[in-house]
Short mmCIF file of C-alpha atoms and ligand atoms in Angstrom, two decimals:
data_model
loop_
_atom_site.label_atom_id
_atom_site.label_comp_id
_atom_site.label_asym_id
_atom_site.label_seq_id
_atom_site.Cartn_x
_atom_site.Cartn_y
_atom_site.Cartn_z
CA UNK A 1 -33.65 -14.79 71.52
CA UNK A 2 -29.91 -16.02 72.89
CA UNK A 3 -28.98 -15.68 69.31
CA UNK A 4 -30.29 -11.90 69.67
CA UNK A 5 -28.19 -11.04 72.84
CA UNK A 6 -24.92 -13.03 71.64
CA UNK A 7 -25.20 -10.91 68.07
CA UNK A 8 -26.07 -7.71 70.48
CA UNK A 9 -22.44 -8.88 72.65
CA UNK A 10 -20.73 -9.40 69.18
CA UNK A 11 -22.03 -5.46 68.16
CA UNK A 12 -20.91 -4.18 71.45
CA UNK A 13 -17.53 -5.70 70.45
CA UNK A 14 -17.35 -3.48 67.67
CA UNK A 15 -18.93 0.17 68.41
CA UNK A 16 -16.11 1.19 70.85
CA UNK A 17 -12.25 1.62 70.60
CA UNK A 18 -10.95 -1.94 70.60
CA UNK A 19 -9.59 -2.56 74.49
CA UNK A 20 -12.39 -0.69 75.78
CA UNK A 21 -15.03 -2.97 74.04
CA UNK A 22 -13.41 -6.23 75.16
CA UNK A 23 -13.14 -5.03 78.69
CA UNK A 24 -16.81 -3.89 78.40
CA UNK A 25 -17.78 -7.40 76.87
CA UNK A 26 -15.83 -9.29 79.54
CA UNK A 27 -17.67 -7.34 82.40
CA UNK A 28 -20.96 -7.55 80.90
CA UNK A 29 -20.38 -11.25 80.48
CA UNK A 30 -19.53 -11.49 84.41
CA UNK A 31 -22.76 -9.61 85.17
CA UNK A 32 -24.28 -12.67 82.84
CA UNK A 33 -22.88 -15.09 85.22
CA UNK A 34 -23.42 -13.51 88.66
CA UNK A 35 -27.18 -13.18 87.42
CA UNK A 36 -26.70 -16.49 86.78
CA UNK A 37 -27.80 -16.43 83.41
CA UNK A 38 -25.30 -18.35 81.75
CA UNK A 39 -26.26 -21.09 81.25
CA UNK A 40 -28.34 -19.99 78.57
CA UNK A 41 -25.34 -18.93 76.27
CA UNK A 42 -23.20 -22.26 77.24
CA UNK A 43 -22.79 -24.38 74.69
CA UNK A 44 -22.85 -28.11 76.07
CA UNK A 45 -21.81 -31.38 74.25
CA UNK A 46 -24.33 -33.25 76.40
CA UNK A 47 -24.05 -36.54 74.44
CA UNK A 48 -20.03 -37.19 74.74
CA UNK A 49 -18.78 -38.49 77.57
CA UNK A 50 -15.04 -38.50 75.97
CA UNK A 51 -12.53 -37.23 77.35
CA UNK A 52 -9.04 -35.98 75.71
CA UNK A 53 -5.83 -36.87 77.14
CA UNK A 54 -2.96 -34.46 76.82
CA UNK A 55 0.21 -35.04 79.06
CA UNK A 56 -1.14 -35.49 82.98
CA UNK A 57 -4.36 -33.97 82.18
CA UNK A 58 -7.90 -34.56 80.97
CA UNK A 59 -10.10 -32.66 78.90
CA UNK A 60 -13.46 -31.90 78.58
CA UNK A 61 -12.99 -30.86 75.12
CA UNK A 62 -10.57 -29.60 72.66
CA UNK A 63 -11.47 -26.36 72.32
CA UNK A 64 -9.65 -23.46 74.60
CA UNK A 65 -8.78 -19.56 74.88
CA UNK A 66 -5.11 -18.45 74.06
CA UNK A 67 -3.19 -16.80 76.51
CA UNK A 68 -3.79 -12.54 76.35
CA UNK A 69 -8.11 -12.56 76.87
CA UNK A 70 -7.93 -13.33 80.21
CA UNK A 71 -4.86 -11.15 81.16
CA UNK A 72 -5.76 -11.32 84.94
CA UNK A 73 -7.24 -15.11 85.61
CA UNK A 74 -10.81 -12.85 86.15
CA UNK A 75 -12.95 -14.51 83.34
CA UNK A 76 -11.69 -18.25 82.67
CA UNK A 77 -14.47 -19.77 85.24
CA UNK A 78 -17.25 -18.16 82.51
CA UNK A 79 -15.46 -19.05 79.71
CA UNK A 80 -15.19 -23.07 81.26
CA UNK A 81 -18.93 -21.97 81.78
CA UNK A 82 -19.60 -21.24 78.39
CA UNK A 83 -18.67 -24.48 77.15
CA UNK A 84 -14.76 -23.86 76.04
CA UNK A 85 -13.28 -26.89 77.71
CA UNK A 86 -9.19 -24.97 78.81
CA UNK A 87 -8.52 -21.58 79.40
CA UNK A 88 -4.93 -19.89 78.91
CA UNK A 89 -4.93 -17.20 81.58
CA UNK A 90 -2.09 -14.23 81.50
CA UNK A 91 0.55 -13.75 80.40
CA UNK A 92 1.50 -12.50 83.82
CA UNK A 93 4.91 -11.26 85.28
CA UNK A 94 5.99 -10.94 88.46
CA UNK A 95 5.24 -7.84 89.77
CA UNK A 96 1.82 -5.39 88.04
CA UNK A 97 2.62 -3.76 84.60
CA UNK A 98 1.34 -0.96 82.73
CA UNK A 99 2.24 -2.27 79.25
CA UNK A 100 2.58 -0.21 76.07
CA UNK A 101 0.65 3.31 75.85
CA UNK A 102 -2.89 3.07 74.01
CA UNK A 103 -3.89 3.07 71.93
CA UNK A 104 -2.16 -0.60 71.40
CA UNK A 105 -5.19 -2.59 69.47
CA UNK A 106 -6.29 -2.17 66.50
CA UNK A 107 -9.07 -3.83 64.59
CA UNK A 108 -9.51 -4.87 60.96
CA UNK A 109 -12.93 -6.01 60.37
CA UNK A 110 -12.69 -6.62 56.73
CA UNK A 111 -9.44 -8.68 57.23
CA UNK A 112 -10.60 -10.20 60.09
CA UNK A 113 -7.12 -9.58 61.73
CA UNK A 114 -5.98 -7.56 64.96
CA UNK A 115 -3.01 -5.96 65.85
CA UNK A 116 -1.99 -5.41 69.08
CA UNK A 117 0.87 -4.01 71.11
CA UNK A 118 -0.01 -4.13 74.64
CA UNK A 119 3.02 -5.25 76.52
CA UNK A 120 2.25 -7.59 79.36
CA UNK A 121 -0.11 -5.43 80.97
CA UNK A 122 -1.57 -7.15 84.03
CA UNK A 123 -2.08 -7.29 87.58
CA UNK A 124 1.34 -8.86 88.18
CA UNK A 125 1.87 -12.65 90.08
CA UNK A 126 0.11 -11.84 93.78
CA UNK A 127 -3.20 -10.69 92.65
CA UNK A 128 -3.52 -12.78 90.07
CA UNK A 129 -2.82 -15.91 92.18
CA UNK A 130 -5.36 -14.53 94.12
CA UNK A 131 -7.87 -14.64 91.01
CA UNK A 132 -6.78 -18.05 90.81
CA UNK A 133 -7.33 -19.35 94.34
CA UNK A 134 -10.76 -17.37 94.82
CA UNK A 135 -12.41 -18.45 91.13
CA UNK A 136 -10.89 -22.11 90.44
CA UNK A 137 -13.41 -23.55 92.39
CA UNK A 138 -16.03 -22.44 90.16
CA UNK A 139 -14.17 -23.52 87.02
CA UNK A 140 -15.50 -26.47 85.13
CA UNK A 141 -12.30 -26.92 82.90
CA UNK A 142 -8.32 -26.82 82.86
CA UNK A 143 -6.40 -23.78 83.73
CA UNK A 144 -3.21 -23.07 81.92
CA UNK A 145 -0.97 -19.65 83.41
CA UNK A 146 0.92 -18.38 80.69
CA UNK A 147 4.04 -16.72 82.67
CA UNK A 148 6.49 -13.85 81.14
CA UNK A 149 9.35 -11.83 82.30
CA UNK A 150 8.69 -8.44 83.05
CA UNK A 151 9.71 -5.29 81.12
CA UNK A 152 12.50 -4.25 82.98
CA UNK A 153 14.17 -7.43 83.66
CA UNK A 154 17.40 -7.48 81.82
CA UNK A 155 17.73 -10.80 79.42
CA UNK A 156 20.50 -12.12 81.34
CA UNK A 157 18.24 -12.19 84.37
CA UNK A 158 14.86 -13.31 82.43
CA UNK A 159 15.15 -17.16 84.04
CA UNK A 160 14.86 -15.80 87.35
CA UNK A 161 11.70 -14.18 86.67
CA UNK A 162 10.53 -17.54 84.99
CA UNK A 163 11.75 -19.87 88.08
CA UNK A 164 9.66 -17.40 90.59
CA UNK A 165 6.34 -17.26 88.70
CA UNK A 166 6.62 -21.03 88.70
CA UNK A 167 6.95 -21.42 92.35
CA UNK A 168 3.72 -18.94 92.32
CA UNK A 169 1.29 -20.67 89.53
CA UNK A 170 2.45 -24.57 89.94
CA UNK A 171 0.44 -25.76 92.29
CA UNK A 172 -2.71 -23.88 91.08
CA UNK A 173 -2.05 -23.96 87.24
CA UNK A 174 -3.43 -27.30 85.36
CA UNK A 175 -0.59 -26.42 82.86
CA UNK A 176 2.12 -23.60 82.16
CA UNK A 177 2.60 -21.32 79.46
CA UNK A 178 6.49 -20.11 78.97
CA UNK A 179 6.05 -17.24 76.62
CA UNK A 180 8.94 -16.56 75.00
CA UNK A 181 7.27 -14.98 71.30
CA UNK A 182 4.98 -11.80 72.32
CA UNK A 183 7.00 -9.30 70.29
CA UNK A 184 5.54 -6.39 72.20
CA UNK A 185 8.72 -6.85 75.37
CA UNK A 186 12.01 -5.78 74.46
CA UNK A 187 14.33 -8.50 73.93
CA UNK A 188 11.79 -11.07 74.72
CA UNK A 189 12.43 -12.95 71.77
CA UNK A 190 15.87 -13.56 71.91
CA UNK A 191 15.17 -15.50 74.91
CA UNK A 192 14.56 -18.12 71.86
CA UNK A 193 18.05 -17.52 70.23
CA UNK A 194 20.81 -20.28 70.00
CA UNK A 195 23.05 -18.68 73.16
CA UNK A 196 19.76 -18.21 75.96
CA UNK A 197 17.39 -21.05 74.82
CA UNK A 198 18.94 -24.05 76.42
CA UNK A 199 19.84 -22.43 79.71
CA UNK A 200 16.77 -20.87 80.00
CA UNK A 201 14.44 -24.62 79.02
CA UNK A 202 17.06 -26.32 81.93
CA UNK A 203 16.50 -24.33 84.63
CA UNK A 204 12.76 -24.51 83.88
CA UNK A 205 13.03 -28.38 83.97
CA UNK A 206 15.12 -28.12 87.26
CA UNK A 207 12.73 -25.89 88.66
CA UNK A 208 9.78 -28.54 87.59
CA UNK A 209 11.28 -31.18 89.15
CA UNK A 210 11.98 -29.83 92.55
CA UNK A 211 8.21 -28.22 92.44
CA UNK A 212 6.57 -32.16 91.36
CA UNK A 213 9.03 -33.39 94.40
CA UNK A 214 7.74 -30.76 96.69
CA UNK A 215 4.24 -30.60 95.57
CA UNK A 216 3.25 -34.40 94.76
CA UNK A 217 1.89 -33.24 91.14
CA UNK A 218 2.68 -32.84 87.41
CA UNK A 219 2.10 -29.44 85.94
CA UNK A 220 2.93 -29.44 82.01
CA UNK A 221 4.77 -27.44 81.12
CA UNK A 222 4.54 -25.77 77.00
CA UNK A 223 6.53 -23.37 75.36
CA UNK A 224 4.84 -21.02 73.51
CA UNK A 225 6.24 -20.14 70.29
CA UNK A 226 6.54 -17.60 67.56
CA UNK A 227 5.44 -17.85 63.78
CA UNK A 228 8.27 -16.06 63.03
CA UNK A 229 11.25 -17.92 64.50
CA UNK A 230 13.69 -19.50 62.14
CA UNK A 231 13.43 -22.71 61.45
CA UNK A 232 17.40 -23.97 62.44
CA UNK A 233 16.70 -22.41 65.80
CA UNK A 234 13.21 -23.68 66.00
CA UNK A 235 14.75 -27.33 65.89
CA UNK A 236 17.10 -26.32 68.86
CA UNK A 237 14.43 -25.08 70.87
CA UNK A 238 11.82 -28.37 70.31
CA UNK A 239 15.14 -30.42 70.80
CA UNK A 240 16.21 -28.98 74.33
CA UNK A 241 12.63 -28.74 75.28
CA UNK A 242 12.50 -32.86 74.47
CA UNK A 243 15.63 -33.32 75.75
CA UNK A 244 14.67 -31.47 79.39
CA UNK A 245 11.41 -33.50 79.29
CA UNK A 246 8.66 -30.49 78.77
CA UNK A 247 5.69 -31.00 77.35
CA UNK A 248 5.08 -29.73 74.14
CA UNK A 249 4.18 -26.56 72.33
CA UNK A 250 1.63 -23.73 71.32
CA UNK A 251 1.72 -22.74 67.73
CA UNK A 252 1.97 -19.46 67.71
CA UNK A 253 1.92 -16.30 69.10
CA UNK A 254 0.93 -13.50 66.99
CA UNK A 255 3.61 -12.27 64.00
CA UNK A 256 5.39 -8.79 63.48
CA UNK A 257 5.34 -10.22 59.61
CA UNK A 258 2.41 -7.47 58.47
CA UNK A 259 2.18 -4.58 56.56
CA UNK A 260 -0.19 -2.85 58.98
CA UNK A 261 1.08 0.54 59.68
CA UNK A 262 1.60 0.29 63.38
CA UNK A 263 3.80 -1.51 65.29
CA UNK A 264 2.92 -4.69 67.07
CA UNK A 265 1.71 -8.16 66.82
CA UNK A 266 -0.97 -9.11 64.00
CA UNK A 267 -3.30 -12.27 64.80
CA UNK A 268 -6.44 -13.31 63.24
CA UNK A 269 -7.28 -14.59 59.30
CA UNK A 270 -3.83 -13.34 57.63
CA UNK A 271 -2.08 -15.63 60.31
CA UNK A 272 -3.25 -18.70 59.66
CA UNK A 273 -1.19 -20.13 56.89
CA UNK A 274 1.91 -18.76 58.63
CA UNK A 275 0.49 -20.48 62.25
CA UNK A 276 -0.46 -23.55 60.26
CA UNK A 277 3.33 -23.73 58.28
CA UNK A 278 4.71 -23.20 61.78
CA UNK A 279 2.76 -26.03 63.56
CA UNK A 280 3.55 -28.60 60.51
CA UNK A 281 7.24 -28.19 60.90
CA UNK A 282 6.87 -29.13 64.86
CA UNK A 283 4.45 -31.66 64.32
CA UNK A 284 7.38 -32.94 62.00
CA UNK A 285 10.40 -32.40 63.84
CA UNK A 286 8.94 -33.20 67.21
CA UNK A 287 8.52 -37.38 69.29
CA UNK A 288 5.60 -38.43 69.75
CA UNK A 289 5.85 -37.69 73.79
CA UNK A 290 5.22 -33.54 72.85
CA UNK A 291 1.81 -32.70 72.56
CA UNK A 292 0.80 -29.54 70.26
CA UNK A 293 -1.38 -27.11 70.87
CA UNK A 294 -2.54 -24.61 67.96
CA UNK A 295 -3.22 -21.28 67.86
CA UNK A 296 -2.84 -18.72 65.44
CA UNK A 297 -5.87 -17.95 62.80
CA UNK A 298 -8.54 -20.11 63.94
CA UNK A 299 -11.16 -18.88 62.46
CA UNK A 300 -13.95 -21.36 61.25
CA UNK A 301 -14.97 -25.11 61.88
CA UNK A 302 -12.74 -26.06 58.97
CA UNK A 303 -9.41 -24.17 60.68
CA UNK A 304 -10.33 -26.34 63.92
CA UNK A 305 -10.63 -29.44 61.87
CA UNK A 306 -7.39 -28.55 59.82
CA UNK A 307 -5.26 -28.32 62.95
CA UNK A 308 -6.07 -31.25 64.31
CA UNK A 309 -5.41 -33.36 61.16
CA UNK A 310 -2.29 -32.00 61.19
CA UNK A 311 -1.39 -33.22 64.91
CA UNK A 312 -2.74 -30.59 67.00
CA UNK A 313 -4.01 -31.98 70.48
CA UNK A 314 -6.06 -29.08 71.32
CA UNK A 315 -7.09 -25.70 69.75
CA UNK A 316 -6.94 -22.21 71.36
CA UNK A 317 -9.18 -19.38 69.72
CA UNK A 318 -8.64 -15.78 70.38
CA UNK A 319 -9.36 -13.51 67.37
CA UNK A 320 -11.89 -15.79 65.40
CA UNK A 321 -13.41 -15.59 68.85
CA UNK A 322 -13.70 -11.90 68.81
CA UNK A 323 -15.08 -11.60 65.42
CA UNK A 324 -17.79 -14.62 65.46
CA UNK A 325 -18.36 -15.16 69.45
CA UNK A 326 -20.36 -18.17 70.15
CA UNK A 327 -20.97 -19.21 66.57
CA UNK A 328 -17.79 -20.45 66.52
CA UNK A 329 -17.61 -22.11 69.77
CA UNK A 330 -20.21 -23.86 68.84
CA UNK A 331 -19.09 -24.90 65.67
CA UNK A 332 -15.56 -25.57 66.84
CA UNK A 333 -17.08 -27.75 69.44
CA UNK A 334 -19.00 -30.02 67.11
CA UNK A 335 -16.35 -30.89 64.53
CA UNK A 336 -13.51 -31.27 67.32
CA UNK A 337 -15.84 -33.67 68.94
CA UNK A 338 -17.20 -35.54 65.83
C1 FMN B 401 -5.12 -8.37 72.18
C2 FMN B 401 -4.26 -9.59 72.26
C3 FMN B 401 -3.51 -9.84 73.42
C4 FMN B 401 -2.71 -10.98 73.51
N1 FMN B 401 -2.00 -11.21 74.66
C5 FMN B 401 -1.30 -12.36 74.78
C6 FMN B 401 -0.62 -12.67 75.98
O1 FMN B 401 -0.65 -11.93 76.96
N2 FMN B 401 0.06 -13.84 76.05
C7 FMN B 401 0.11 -14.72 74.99
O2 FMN B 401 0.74 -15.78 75.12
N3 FMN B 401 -0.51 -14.45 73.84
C8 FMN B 401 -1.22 -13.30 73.72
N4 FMN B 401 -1.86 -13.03 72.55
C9 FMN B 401 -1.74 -14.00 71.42
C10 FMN B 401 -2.88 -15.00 71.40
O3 FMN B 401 -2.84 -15.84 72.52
C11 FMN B 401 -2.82 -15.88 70.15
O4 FMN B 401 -1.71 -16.72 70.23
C12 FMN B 401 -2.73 -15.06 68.88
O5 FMN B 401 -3.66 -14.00 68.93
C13 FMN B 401 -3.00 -15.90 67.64
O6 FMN B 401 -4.28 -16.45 67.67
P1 FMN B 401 -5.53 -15.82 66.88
O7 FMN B 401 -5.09 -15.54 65.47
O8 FMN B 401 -6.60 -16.87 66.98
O9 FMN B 401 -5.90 -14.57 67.60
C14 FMN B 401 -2.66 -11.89 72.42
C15 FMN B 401 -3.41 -11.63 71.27
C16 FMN B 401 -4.21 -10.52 71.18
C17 FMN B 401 -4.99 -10.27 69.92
#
């Protein structure tokens, strides 16, 4: 019967345009949880006690959602409900955002890859912390705010926008999420390049230590990279990030390396290898005191299991999500806890 309803929430996923069905499947799912049915999809590892230790904070499991489902910090207490063990909410900017004009996601079921442009769209920093404060209670799991600068903030000012969300999300977020590798925000990228990267990771790690002085409490911070950076400036950015004492990294963001023909960023099957390339070169180049988290392609038990033998801490599903729903939850719980 629950395997019934999750295949008739993995349909509904599929017979409307793309945004509308996951909006339609996230409010369904809430009407799930305020009937407080729930529990009846959640997917519990009753018999491990274990927890998993990644900088400051402890895990229920491995297994998370990347930054981009929950856009607004709406969902993540039914998604800790449903057994996934972190949830990346955002990315958020500082004041609300339209993003990119629709349509801006496209499916490819045979592929098993999406594309999307959507641009930061979101409810901006005050509502959202609002999300935050009103639903954390009810969240059985750790809460990472992925933060971004906002459209019309010109590069040179792109740190500022950084430095305020942090004074909004540090106290509230488990962890932080600096993306710096959606390629759907003008000249948000370069905020990785050789002459922004280091001024940009030291005022962060300024700003974090005058927020753990003022607050009593550690809030990781992880930089969220892109598949597609080069790798000279990819050593530069793990070696300020050591340097300033963050945490560690999320490999990747989606890639503009596709021959889809619309613009934006692909994730899903056809990024894995690149995700996977990407998170072996930091897990190579970085000390032991950064902790990696994957993303990018995880698509099956034996992606989950991949990542973590190759020095992934924790594992973030997005698209594979989309496409297989519970099934792989559940199958991404058991090997990442066996
Ligand atoms: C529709 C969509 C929206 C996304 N929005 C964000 C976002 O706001 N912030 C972010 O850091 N990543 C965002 N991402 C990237 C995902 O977090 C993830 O890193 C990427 O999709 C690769 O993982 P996957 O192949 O498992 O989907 C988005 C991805 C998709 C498909």
């Amino acid at each position: 019967m629950i395997k019934l309803l999750e295949d008739y929430f993995l349909f509904l996923t599929r017979i409307f345009p793309p945004e509308f069905s996951k909006n339609l499947t996230l409010k369904l799912l809430r009407l799930v949880y305020n009937l407080k049915l729930i529990n009846f999809f959640s997917i519990k590892k009753e018999s491990t006690k274990t927890k998993y230790l990644v900088s400051s904070l402890s895990f229920k499991n491995r297994i998370g959602i990347a930054g981009g489902l929950d856009k607004n910090a709406e969902f993540f207490h039914i998604f800790g409900s449903l057994g996934f063990g972190f949830v990346e909410v955002g990315t958020i900017t500082l004041e609300p955002q339209k993003g990119n004009p629709k349509p801006r996601i496209f499916r490819f079921f045979k592929d098993k890859n999406l594309v999307n442009s959507l641009g930061f769209n979101n409810v901006g920093s005050v509502k959202a912390l609002e999300n935050i404060k009103k639903l954390k209670p009810m969240f059985d799991g750790i809460l990472g705010v992925s933060i971004g600068k906002s459209k019309t903030t010109k590069l040179k000012n792109a740190w500022q926008d950084y430095i305020h969300l942090m004074d909004y999300f540090y106290l509230d977020a488990d962890y932080l999420a600096i993306n710096i590798s959606s390629p759907n925000t003008t000249n948000l990228r370069d905020l990785s390049s050789n002459e922004n990267i280091e001024f940009l990771i030291q005022k962060i790690s300024e700003k974090k230590i005058q927020l753990t002085n003022l607050y009593k409490k550690d809030t990781p911070i992880f930089i969220k990279l892109s598949p597609d950076e080069e790798e000279l400036n990819l050593e530069k950015i793990i070696r300020f990030s050591e340097d300033y004492n963050l945490d560690g990294f999320i490999c990747s963001n989606t890639t503009t390396d596709h021959s889809y023909p619309m613009s934006g960023g692909m994730s899903g099957s056809s990024l894995k290898q690149k995700a996977l390339d990407l998170q072996k070169k930091v897990a190579e180049i970085k000390k032991d005191k950064s902790f990696l988290i994957a993303s990018g392609g995880v698509m099956s038990a034996d992606d989950v299991q991949e990542r973590l033998r190759n020095s992934a801490d924790l594992v973030q599903l997005y698209s594979g999500y989309i496409y297989y729903g519970n099934s792989l939850l559940r199958d991404a719980l058991e090997i990442s806890s066996s």
